[in-house]
mmCIF file of C-alpha atoms in Angstrom:
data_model
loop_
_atom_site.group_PDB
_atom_site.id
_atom_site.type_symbol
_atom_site.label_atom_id
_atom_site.label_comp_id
_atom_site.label_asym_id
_atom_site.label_seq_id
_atom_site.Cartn_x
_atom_site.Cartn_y
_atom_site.Cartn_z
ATOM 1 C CA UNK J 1 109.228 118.353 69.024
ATOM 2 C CA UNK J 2 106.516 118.138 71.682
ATOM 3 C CA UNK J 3 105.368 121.642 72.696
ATOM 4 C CA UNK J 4 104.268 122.293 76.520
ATOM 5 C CA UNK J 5 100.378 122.593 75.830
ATOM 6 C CA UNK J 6 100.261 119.381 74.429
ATOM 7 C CA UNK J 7 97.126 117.275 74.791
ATOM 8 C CA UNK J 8 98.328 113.789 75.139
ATOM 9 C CA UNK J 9 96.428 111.073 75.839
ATOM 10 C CA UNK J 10 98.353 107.920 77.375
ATOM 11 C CA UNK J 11 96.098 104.867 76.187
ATOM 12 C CA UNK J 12 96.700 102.663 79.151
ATOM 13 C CA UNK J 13 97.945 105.052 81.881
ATOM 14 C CA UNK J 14 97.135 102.879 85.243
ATOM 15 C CA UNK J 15 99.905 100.169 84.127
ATOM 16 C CA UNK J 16 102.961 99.812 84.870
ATOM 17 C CA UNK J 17 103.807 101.306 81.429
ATOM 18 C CA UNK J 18 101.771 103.463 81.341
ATOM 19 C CA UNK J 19 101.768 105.312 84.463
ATOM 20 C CA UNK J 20 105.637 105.965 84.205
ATOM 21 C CA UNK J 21 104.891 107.580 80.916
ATOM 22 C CA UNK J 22 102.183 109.873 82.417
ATOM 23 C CA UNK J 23 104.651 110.674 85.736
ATOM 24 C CA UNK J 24 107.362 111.660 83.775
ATOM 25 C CA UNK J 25 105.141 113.892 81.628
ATOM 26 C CA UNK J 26 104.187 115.870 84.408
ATOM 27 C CA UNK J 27 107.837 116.175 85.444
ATOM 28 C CA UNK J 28 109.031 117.862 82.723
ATOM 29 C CA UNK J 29 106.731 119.828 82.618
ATOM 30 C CA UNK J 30 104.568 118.787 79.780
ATOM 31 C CA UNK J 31 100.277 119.195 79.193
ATOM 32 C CA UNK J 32 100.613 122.456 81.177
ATOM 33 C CA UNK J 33 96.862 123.524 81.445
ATOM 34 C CA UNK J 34 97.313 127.047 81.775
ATOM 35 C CA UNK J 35 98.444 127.271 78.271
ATOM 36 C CA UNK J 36 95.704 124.864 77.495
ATOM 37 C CA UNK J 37 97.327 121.772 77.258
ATOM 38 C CA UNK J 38 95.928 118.133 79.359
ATOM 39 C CA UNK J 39 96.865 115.237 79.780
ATOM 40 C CA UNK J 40 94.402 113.036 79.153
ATOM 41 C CA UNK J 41 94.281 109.564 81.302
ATOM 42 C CA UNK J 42 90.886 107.856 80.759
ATOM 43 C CA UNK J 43 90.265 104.760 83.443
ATOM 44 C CA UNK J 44 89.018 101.432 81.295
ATOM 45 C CA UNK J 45 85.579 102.774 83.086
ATOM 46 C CA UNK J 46 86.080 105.758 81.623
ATOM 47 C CA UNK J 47 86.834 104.384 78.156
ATOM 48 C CA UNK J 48 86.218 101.279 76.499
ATOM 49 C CA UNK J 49 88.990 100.917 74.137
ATOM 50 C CA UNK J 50 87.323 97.578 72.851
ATOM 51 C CA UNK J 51 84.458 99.583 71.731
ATOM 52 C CA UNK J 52 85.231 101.707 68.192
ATOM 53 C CA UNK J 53 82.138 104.456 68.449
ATOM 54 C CA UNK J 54 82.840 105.014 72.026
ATOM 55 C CA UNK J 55 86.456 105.440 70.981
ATOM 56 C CA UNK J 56 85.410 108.038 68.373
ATOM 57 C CA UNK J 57 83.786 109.995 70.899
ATOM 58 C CA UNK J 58 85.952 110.099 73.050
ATOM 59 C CA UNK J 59 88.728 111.762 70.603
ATOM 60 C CA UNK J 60 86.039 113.788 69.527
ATOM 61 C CA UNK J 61 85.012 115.363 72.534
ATOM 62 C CA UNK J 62 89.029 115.463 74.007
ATOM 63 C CA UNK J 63 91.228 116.401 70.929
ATOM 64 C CA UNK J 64 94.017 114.798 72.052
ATOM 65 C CA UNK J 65 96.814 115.850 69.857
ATOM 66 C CA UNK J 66 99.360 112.967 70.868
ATOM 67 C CA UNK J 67 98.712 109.829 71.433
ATOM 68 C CA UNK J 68 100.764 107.275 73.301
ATOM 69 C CA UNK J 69 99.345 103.816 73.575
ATOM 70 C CA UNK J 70 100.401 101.809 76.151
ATOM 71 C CA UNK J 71 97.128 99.722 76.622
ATOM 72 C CA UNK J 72 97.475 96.115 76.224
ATOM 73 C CA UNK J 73 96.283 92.509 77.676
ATOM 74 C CA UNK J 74 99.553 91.381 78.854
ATOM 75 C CA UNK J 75 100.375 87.937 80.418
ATOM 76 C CA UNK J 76 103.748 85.750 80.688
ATOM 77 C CA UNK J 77 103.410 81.923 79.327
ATOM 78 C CA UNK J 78 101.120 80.473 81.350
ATOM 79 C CA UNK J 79 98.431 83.068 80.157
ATOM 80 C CA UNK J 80 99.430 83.423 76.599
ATOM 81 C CA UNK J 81 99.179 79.613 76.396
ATOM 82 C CA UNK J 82 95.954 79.360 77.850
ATOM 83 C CA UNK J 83 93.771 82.500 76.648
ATOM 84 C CA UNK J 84 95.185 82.066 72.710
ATOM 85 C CA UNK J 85 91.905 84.123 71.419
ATOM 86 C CA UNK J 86 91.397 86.967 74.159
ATOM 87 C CA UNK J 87 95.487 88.129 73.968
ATOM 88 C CA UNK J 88 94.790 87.839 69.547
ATOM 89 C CA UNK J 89 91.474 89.410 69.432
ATOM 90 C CA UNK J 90 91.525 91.855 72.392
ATOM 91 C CA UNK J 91 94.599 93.515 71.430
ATOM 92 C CA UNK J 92 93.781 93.718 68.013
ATOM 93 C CA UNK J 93 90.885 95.514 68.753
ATOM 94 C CA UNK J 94 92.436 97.707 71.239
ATOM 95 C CA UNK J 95 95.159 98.451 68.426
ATOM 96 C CA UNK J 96 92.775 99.130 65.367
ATOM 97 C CA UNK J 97 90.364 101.544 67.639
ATOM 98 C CA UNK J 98 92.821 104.000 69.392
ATOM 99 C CA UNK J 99 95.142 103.437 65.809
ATOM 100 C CA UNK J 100 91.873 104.152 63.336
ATOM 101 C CA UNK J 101 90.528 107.124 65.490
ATOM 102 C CA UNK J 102 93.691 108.438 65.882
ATOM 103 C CA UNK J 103 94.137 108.574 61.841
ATOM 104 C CA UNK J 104 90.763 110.029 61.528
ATOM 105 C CA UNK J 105 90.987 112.936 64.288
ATOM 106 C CA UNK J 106 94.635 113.316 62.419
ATOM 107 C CA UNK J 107 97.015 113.631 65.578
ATOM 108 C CA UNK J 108 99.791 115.028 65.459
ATOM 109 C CA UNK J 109 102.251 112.195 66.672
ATOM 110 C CA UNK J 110 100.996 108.537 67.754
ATOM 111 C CA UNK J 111 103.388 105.928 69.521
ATOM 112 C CA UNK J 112 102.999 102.420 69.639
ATOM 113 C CA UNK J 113 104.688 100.048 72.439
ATOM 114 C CA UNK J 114 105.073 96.708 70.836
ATOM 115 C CA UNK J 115 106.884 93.770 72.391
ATOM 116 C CA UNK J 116 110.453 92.325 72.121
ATOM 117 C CA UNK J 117 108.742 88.954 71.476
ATOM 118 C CA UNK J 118 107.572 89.863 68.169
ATOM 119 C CA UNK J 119 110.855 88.824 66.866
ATOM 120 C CA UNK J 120 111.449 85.405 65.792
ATOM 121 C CA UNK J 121 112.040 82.236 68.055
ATOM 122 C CA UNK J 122 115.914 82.103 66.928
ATOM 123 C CA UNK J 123 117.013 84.930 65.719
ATOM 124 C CA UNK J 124 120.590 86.038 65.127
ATOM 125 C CA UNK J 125 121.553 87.579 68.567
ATOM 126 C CA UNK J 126 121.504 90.919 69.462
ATOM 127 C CA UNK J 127 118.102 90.856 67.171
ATOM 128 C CA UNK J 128 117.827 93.762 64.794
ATOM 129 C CA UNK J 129 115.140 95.841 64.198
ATOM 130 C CA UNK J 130 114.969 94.399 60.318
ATOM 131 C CA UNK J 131 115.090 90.301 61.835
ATOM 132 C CA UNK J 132 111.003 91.068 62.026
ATOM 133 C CA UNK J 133 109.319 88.047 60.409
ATOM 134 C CA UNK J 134 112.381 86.511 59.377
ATOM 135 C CA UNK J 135 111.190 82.945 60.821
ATOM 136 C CA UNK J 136 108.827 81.783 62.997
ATOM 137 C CA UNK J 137 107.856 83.038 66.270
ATOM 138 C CA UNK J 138 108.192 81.267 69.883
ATOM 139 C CA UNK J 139 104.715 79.252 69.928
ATOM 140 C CA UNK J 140 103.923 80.005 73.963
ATOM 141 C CA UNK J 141 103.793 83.747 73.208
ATOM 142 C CA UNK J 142 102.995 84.076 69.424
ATOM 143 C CA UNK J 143 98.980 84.937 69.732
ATOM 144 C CA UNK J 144 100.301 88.370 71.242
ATOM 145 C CA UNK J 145 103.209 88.876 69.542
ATOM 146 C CA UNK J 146 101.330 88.032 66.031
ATOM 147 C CA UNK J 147 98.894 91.767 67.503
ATOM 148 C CA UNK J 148 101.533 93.570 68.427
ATOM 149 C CA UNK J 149 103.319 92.582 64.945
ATOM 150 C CA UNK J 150 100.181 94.421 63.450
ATOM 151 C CA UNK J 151 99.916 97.072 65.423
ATOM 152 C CA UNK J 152 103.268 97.830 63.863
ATOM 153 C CA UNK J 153 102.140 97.532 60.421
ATOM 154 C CA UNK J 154 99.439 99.370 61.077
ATOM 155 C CA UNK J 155 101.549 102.620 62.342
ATOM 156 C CA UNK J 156 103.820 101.739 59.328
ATOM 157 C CA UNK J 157 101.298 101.668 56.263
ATOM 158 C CA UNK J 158 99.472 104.328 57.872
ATOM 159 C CA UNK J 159 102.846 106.377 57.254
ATOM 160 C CA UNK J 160 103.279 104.792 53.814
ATOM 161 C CA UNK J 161 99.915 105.644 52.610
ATOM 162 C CA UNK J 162 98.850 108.805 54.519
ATOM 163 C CA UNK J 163 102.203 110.778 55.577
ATOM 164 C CA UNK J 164 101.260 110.047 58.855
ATOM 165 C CA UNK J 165 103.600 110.325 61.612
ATOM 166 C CA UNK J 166 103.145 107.202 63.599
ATOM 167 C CA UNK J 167 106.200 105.293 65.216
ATOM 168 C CA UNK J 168 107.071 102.679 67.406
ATOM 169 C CA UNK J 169 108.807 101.134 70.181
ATOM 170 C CA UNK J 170 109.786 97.282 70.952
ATOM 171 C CA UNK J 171 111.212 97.295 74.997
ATOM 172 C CA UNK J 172 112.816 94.424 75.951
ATOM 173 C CA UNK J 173 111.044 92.508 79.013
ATOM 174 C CA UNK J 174 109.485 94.839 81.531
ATOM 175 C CA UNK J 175 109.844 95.789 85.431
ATOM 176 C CA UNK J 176 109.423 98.415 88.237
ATOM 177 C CA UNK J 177 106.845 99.851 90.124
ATOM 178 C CA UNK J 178 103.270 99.125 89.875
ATOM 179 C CA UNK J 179 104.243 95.649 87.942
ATOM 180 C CA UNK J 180 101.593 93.263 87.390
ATOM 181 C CA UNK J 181 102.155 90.749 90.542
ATOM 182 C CA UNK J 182 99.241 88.470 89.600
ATOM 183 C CA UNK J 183 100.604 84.570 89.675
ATOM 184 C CA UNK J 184 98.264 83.261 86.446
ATOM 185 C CA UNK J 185 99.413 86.253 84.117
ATOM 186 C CA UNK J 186 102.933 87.926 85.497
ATOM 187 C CA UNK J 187 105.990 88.456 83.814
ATOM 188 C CA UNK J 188 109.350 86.376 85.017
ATOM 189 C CA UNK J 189 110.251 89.254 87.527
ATOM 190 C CA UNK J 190 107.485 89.946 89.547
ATOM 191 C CA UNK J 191 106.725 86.568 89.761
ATOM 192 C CA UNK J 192 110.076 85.517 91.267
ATOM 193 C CA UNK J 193 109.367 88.545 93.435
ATOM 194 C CA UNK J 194 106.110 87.195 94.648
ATOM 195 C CA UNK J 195 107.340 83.564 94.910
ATOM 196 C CA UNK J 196 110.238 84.209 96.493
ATOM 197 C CA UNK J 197 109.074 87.052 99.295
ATOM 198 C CA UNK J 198 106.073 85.249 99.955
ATOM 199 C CA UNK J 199 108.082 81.588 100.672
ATOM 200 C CA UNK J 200 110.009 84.154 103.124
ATOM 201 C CA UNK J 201 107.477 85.323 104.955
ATOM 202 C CA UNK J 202 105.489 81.860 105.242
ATOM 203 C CA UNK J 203 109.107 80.695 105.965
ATOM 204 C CA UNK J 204 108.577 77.804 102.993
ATOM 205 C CA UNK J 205 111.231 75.584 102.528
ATOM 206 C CA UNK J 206 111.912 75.536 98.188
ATOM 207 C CA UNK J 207 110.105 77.537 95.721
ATOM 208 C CA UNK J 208 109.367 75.598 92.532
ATOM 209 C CA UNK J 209 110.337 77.801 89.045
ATOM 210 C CA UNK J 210 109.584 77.071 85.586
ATOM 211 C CA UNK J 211 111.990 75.702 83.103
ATOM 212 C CA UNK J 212 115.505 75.225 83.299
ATOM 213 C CA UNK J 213 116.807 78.490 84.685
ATOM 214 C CA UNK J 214 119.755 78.799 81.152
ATOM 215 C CA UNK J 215 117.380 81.060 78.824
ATOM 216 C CA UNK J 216 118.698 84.499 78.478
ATOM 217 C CA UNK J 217 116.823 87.351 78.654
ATOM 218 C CA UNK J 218 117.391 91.314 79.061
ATOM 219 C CA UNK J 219 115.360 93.585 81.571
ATOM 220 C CA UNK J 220 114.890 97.657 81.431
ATOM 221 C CA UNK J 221 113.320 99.255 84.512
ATOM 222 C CA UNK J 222 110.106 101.025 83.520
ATOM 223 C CA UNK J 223 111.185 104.711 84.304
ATOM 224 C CA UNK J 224 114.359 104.188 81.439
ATOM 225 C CA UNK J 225 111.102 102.945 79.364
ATOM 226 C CA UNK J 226 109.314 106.219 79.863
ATOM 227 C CA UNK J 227 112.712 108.531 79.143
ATOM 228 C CA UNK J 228 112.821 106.331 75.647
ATOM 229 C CA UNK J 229 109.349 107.425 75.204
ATOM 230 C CA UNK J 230 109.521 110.762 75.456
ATOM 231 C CA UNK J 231 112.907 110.965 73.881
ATOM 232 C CA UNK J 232 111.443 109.002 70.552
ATOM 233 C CA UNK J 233 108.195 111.313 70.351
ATOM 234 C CA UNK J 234 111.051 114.557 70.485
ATOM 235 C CA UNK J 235 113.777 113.005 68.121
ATOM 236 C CA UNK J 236 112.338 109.899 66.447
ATOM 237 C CA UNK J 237 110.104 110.592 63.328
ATOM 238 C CA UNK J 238 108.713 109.375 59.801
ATOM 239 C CA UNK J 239 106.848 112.160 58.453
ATOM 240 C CA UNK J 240 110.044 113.779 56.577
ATOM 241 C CA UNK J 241 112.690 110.713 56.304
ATOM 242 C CA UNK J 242 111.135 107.298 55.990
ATOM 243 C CA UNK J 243 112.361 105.054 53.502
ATOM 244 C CA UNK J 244 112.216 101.644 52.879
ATOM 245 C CA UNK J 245 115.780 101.234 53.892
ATOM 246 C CA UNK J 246 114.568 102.032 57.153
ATOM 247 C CA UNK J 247 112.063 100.328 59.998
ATOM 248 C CA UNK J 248 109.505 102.246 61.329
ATOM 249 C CA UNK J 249 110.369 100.653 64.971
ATOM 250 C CA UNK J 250 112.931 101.397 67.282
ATOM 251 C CA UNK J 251 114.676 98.293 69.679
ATOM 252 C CA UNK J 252 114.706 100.213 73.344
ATOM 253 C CA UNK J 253 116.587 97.623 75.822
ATOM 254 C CA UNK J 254 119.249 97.630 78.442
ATOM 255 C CA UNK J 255 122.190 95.719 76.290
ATOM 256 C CA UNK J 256 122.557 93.301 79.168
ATOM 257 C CA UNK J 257 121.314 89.981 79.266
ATOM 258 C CA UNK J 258 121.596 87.610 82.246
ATOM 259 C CA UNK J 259 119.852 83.802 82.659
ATOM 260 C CA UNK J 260 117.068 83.248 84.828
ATOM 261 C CA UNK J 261 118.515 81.716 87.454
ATOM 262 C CA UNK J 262 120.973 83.813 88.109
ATOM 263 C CA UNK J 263 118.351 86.296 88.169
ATOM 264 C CA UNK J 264 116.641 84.563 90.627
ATOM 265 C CA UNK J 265 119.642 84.048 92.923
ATOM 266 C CA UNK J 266 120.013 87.591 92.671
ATOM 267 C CA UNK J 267 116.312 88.061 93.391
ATOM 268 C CA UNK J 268 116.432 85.373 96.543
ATOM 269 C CA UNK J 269 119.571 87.521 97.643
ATOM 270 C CA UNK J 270 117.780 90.913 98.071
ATOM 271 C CA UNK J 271 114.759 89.216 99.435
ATOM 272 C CA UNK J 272 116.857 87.217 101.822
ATOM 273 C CA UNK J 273 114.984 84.065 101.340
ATOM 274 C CA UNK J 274 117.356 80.947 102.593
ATOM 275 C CA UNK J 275 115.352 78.088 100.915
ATOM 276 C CA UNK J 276 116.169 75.835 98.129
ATOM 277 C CA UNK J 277 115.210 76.988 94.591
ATOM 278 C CA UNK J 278 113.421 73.803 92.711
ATOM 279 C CA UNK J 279 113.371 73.852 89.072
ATOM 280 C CA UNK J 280 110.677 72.012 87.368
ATOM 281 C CA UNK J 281 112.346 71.040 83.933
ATOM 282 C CA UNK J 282 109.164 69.532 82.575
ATOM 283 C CA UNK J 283 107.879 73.326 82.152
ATOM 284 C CA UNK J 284 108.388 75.036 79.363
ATOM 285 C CA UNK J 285 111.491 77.689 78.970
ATOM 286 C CA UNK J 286 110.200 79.859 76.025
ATOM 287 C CA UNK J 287 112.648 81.300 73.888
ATOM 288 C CA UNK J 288 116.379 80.340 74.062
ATOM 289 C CA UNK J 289 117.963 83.851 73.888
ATOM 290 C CA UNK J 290 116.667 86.972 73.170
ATOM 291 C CA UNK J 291 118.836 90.235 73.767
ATOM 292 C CA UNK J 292 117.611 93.213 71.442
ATOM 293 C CA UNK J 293 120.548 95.094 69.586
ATOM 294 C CA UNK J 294 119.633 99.013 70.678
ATOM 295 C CA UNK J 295 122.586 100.832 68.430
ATOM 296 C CA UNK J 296 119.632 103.027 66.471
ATOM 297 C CA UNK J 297 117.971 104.500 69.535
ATOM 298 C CA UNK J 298 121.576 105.384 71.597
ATOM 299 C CA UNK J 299 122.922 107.100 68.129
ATOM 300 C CA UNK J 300 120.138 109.289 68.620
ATOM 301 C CA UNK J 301 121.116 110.040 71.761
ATOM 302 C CA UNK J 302 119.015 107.563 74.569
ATOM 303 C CA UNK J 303 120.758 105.861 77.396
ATOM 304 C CA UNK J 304 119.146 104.157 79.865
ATOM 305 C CA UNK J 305 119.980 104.925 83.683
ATOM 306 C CA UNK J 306 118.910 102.201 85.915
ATOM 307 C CA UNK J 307 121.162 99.241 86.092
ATOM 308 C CA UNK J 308 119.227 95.969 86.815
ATOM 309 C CA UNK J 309 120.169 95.199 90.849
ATOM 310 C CA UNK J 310 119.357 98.871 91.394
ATOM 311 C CA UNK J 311 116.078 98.426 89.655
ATOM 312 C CA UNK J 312 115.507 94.836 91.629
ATOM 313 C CA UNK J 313 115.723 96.759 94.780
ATOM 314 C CA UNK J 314 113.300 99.278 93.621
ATOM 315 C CA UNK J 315 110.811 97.100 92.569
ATOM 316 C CA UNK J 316 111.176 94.583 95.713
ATOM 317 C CA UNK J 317 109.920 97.644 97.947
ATOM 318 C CA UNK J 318 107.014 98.621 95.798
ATOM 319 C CA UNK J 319 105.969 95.117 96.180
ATOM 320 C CA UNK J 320 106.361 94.609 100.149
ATOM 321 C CA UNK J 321 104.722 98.198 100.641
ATOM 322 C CA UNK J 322 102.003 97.843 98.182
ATOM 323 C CA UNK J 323 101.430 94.455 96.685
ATOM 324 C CA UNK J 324 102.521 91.843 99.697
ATOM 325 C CA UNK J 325 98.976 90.456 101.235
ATOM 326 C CA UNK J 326 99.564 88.359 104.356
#
């Protein structure tokens, strides 16, 4: 169980993921300095996570005693399909570094956030935690997925070989406040977001979408994210109970799984956008169906809150109050 004095450093903490984690920390009242714990939320300025001695250092000088890393170069298709090396390499070395000095300083807990798309291209549906590396892996997405597929081995031989309590979560896709809006490397929501509130407010007559519009895909809010963090570091462990019959990963998802253009009809709905949608079928839809089976984290006891029209709305008004440039 976490304690209140806690040192935990949140690898990662000005993204999306990453900041949930760290405002839900201070809600419940964890890293309370005046019994000497911190939580510790290095900027990229601050800390180089690319660079191993500065990384060293760092843990060094702070001590953190948990560490949660969220960090990652994230990107939907378009990115992952043209920047193959930097997602491979960069998050590889963002994964060894906080990972290696982590082992070394010998923290208490560590938590890695891996990636739904780790799983295989067709997988059996709801995928299982044990489907890992059962077949090959969607090609527009499999540079990052093949990191974050050893950042989990890492966490698990570290465990295997040194008792060391390192576990991890795969979310299903991602969205919520302080998303990444940027057209060349969002995710499916906050891109229909963008597209579809900016073609409202520059009164454009169709928006043009990738693919098809029939994949499936499930979406948790970020905040739900955050709760399944928080609830895995305080009930989800390896260090007395790990066995092969086991993974050393966690599926964290919604349960739900809608298509893409429904989505976006539900997205064009709360915008109010009255154009035509255009789908450009020449553009690549990714993976078919992919809706993560979440039994072993809700028999411990996680739920997630925020339905997906309720999170919509939520995320819609970050993005006209703080993301929306005229």
């Amino acid at each position: 169980m976490m304690e209140t004095n806690e040192r935990i450093f949140i690898a990662g903490s000005n993204g999306m993921v990453g900041g949930a984690i760290k405002n839900l920390l201070k809600k419940k009242g964890y890293c309370n300095s005046k019994l000497g714990g911190e939580l510790l939320c290095p900027s990229r300025k601050e800390l180089d996570l690319l660079n191993f001695e500065e990384v060293k250092k760092w843990f060094y000088k702070n001590k953190p005693s948990i560490v949660i890393l969220a960090a990652a170069k994230v990107g939907g298709i378009l990115a992952n399909s043209t920047k193959p090396y930097e997602f491979i390499f960069e998050n590889l070395m963002i994964e060894t570094n906080v990972i290696e000095a982590s082992r070394l300083h010998g923290v208490k807990k560590f938590l890695f956030l891996g990636s739904s798309c780790i799983y295989p291209k067709f997988s059996e549906q709801p995928i299982k935690e044990e489907y890992l590396l059962k077949s090959e892996l969607e090609k527009t997405n499999e540079w990052y997925a093949i990191a974050k597929i050893a950042g989990i081995k890492l966490c698990e031989a570290l465990n295997l070989q040194y008792g060391f309590d390192a576990i991890s979560l795969m979310p299903c896709n991602l969205y919520g406040i302080n998303d990444n809006y940027d057209p060349n490397t969002s995710h499916v929501i906050p891109a229909l977001i963008q597209k579809f509130y900016t073609a409202k407010q520059k009164k454009q007559p169709e928006v043009v979408c990738w693919g098809t519009g029939r994949p499936l895909r499930e979406f948790l809010y970020v905040d739900d994210l955050a709760e399944a963090c928080i609830f895995a570091l305080n009930n989800f462990t390896l260090k007395e109970d790990y066995s092969f019959k086991k993974t050393a990963w966690l599926n964290v998802g919604s349960g739900n799984e809608i298509s893409i253009r429904r989505l976006s009809e539900i997205i064009v709905e709360l915008i109010g956008y009255e154009g035509k949608i255009v789908w450009d079928e020449t553009m690549p839809d990714g993976t078919p169906r992919k809706v993560l089976d979440n039994r072993r984290i809700k028999s411990l006891g996680w739920e997630p809150k925020i339905d997906l029209y309720r999170g919509l709305k939520l995320a819609i008004e970050d993005y006209k109050l703080n993301f929306y440039k005229d």
